Amino acid sequence: MNGHVKNITGRPLYALKRHILPGKEIPLSELYTEYGEKHGIERGQPFADWLRQVKLPNKQIWEILYEDSPKEENKVTVTAQIMQVVDGDEKESEEKKEGLSNEEKAKSSRPHIKNEWEVEDIVALTVSKAREEIPKIRDKKLLSWALNVAKQTPNKETICRILEKRIDDLRVSQR
């Protein structure tokens, strides 16, 4: 199901059993697994309408966007074009690096890939998602930052316990 619910205010809000930061988007597919199946609502537009009417009626606070048709075809062609461009750049850069010293090669190498998780994302997880996702995260520093933020956020005691357990697991595995 394509679409999302977005907090369009400038302040964090509590709704749908979670804290939603300003500008944060929650996928409709995630909300459907929590609410749609429980209440027996059809996927798609009926579920988006139900959210608008029952759970999030204020249009000045919430933006509910639902897209009927998935646009997978366009994504595939754009991805293929990007892959071709990247492959071409790699060949050119390898040819250029052949004549460079080791220090120059290190400076011209690609930057480190950004971590897919941010502190706000971890703290905003629901308990069920946190139990699935937090054991997959291996960055102890990121988890400890998220723990510090979660301790200061109300109604995040369970997330704190999950984070503390994962940090302890990582400490034990690094010994």
Short mmCIF file of C-alpha atoms in Angstrom, two decimals:
data_model
loop_
_atom_site.label_atom_id
_atom_site.label_comp_id
_atom_site.label_asym_id
_atom_site.label_seq_id
_atom_site.Cartn_x
_atom_site.Cartn_y
_atom_site.Cartn_z
CA MET A 1 0.00 0.00 0.00
CA ASN A 2 1.60 3.28 -1.13
CA GLY A 3 1.21 6.41 0.93
CA HIS A 4 1.96 7.92 4.31
CA VAL A 5 0.69 9.96 7.23
CA LYS A 6 2.77 13.06 7.95
CA ASN A 7 2.92 15.46 10.91
CA ILE A 8 2.83 18.89 9.22
CA THR A 9 3.05 20.95 12.42
CA GLY A 10 6.23 22.32 13.94
CA ARG A 11 5.98 20.27 17.14
CA PRO A 12 6.15 16.59 18.05
CA LEU A 13 2.78 14.94 18.64
CA TYR A 14 1.54 11.73 20.19
CA ALA A 15 -0.92 9.80 18.04
CA LEU A 16 -1.44 6.26 16.77
CA LYS A 17 0.34 4.83 19.84
CA ARG A 18 3.62 6.62 19.02
CA HIS A 19 5.45 9.93 19.13
CA ILE A 20 5.54 11.56 15.72
CA LEU A 21 8.19 14.22 15.15
CA PRO A 22 7.56 17.27 12.92
CA GLY A 23 7.77 16.30 9.25
CA LYS A 24 7.99 12.60 10.10
CA GLU A 25 6.16 10.23 7.74
CA ILE A 26 4.62 6.93 8.77
CA PRO A 27 3.93 4.48 5.92
CA LEU A 28 0.30 3.46 5.48
CA SER A 29 1.35 -0.18 5.16
CA GLU A 30 2.75 -0.08 8.72
CA LEU A 31 -0.42 1.52 10.05
CA TYR A 32 -2.56 -0.99 8.19
CA THR A 33 -0.88 -3.92 9.95
CA GLU A 34 -1.69 -2.28 13.31
CA TYR A 35 -5.16 -0.85 12.68
CA GLY A 36 -6.61 -2.06 9.37
CA GLU A 37 -6.37 -5.77 10.07
CA LYS A 38 -7.58 -5.29 13.65
CA HIS A 39 -10.71 -3.38 12.59
CA GLY A 40 -11.37 -5.39 9.41
CA ILE A 41 -10.94 -2.46 7.00
CA GLU A 42 -10.07 -2.99 3.34
CA ARG A 43 -6.64 -2.02 2.06
CA GLY A 44 -6.24 1.11 0.00
CA GLN A 45 -8.51 4.12 -0.18
CA PRO A 46 -11.08 2.81 2.39
CA PHE A 47 -8.31 2.55 4.99
CA ALA A 48 -6.97 6.06 4.19
CA ASP A 49 -10.51 7.46 4.49
CA TRP A 50 -11.02 5.66 7.81
CA LEU A 51 -7.79 7.17 9.16
CA ARG A 52 -8.96 10.65 8.08
CA GLN A 53 -12.38 10.27 9.69
CA VAL A 54 -11.67 8.29 12.85
CA LYS A 55 -8.05 8.57 13.96
CA LEU A 56 -6.67 11.81 12.43
CA PRO A 57 -9.53 14.19 11.55
CA ASN A 58 -7.59 17.49 11.91
CA LYS A 59 -6.28 18.52 8.46
CA GLN A 60 -4.12 21.33 9.91
CA ILE A 61 -2.03 18.75 11.77
CA TRP A 62 -2.01 15.63 9.58
CA GLU A 63 -1.36 15.05 5.91
CA ILE A 64 -2.67 11.68 4.74
CA LEU A 65 -1.45 10.78 1.27
CA TYR A 66 -2.57 7.63 -0.53
CA GLU A 67 -1.41 6.71 -4.04
CA ASP A 68 -3.56 4.21 -5.93
CA SER A 69 -1.05 2.77 -8.38
CA PRO A 70 2.49 1.74 -7.54
CA LYS A 71 5.07 3.37 -9.79
CA GLU A 72 7.52 0.47 -9.87
CA GLU A 73 8.15 0.70 -13.62
CA ASN A 74 9.56 4.21 -13.35
CA LYS A 75 11.69 3.28 -10.35
CA VAL A 76 13.27 0.36 -12.19
CA THR A 77 14.27 2.41 -15.22
CA VAL A 78 15.71 5.22 -13.11
CA THR A 79 17.63 2.71 -10.99
CA ALA A 80 19.04 1.05 -14.11
CA GLN A 81 20.16 4.42 -15.48
CA ILE A 82 21.81 5.33 -12.19
CA MET A 83 23.62 1.99 -12.09
CA GLN A 84 24.95 2.57 -15.60
CA VAL A 85 26.22 6.02 -14.67
CA VAL A 86 27.86 4.74 -11.48
CA ASP A 87 29.54 1.86 -13.35
CA GLY A 88 30.92 4.31 -15.90
CA ASP A 89 32.25 6.61 -13.16
CA GLU A 90 33.98 3.71 -11.42
CA LYS A 91 35.83 2.71 -14.60
CA GLU A 92 36.99 6.28 -15.19
CA SER A 93 38.06 6.75 -11.57
CA GLU A 94 40.00 3.45 -11.57
CA GLU A 95 41.90 4.56 -14.68
CA LYS A 96 42.73 7.88 -13.01
CA LYS A 97 43.85 6.19 -9.76
CA GLU A 98 46.41 3.97 -11.47
CA GLY A 99 48.92 6.82 -11.69
CA LEU A 100 48.32 8.10 -8.13
CA SER A 101 50.20 7.36 -4.92
CA ASN A 102 48.54 5.52 -2.03
CA GLU A 103 47.85 8.76 -0.12
CA GLU A 104 46.20 10.36 -3.14
CA LYS A 105 44.12 7.23 -3.72
CA ALA A 106 42.89 7.34 -0.10
CA LYS A 107 41.87 10.99 -0.42
CA SER A 108 39.98 10.40 -3.67
CA SER A 109 38.13 7.28 -2.46
CA ARG A 110 34.38 7.27 -1.95
CA PRO A 111 33.01 8.56 1.37
CA HIS A 112 31.74 6.24 4.08
CA ILE A 113 28.14 5.08 3.54
CA LYS A 114 25.74 6.79 5.96
CA ASN A 115 24.05 4.64 8.57
CA GLU A 116 20.42 3.91 7.66
CA TRP A 117 19.24 4.51 11.25
CA GLU A 118 19.06 7.83 13.07
CA VAL A 119 18.43 8.41 16.76
CA GLU A 120 14.97 9.89 16.13
CA ASP A 121 13.98 6.89 14.01
CA ILE A 122 14.94 4.44 16.76
CA VAL A 123 13.14 6.40 19.49
CA ALA A 124 10.01 6.75 17.34
CA LEU A 125 9.72 2.98 16.76
CA THR A 126 6.71 1.16 18.12
CA VAL A 127 7.49 -1.57 20.62
CA SER A 128 6.69 -4.35 18.16
CA LYS A 129 8.93 -2.83 15.46
CA ALA A 130 11.66 -2.13 18.04
CA ARG A 131 11.72 -5.79 19.06
CA GLU A 132 12.28 -6.71 15.40
CA GLU A 133 14.69 -3.98 14.32
CA ILE A 134 16.90 -3.09 17.31
CA PRO A 135 18.57 -6.55 17.50
CA LYS A 136 19.75 -5.98 13.91
CA ILE A 137 21.57 -2.72 14.76
CA ARG A 138 25.28 -3.17 15.55
CA ASP A 139 26.31 0.45 16.20
CA LYS A 140 26.72 0.68 19.98
CA LYS A 141 27.27 4.45 19.97
CA LEU A 142 24.05 5.05 18.01
CA LEU A 143 22.12 2.80 20.39
CA SER A 144 23.48 4.60 23.46
CA TRP A 145 22.51 7.99 21.99
CA ALA A 146 19.04 6.64 21.26
CA LEU A 147 18.84 5.33 24.84
CA ASN A 148 19.68 8.78 26.24
CA VAL A 149 16.98 10.41 24.11
CA ALA A 150 14.43 7.69 24.92
CA LYS A 151 15.04 8.12 28.66
CA GLN A 152 13.99 11.76 28.32
CA THR A 153 10.89 10.92 26.26
CA PRO A 154 7.68 9.98 28.08
CA ASN A 155 6.14 6.52 27.54
CA LYS A 156 9.37 5.02 26.15
CA GLU A 157 10.29 2.77 29.08
CA THR A 158 9.91 -0.43 27.05
CA ILE A 159 12.08 0.97 24.24
CA CYS A 160 14.68 1.87 26.90
CA ARG A 161 14.71 -1.71 28.19
CA ILE A 162 15.10 -3.09 24.66
CA LEU A 163 17.95 -0.66 23.95
CA GLU A 164 19.70 -1.44 27.26
CA LYS A 165 19.51 -5.17 26.55
CA ARG A 166 20.93 -4.72 23.03
CA ILE A 167 23.78 -2.50 24.29
CA ASP A 168 24.64 -5.12 26.92
CA ASP A 169 24.59 -7.84 24.25
CA LEU A 170 27.00 -5.81 22.12
CA ARG A 171 29.32 -5.22 25.10
CA VAL A 172 29.45 -8.96 25.83
CA SER A 173 30.09 -9.87 22.19
CA GLN A 174 32.97 -7.37 21.93
CA ARG A 175 34.89 -8.84 24.90
#
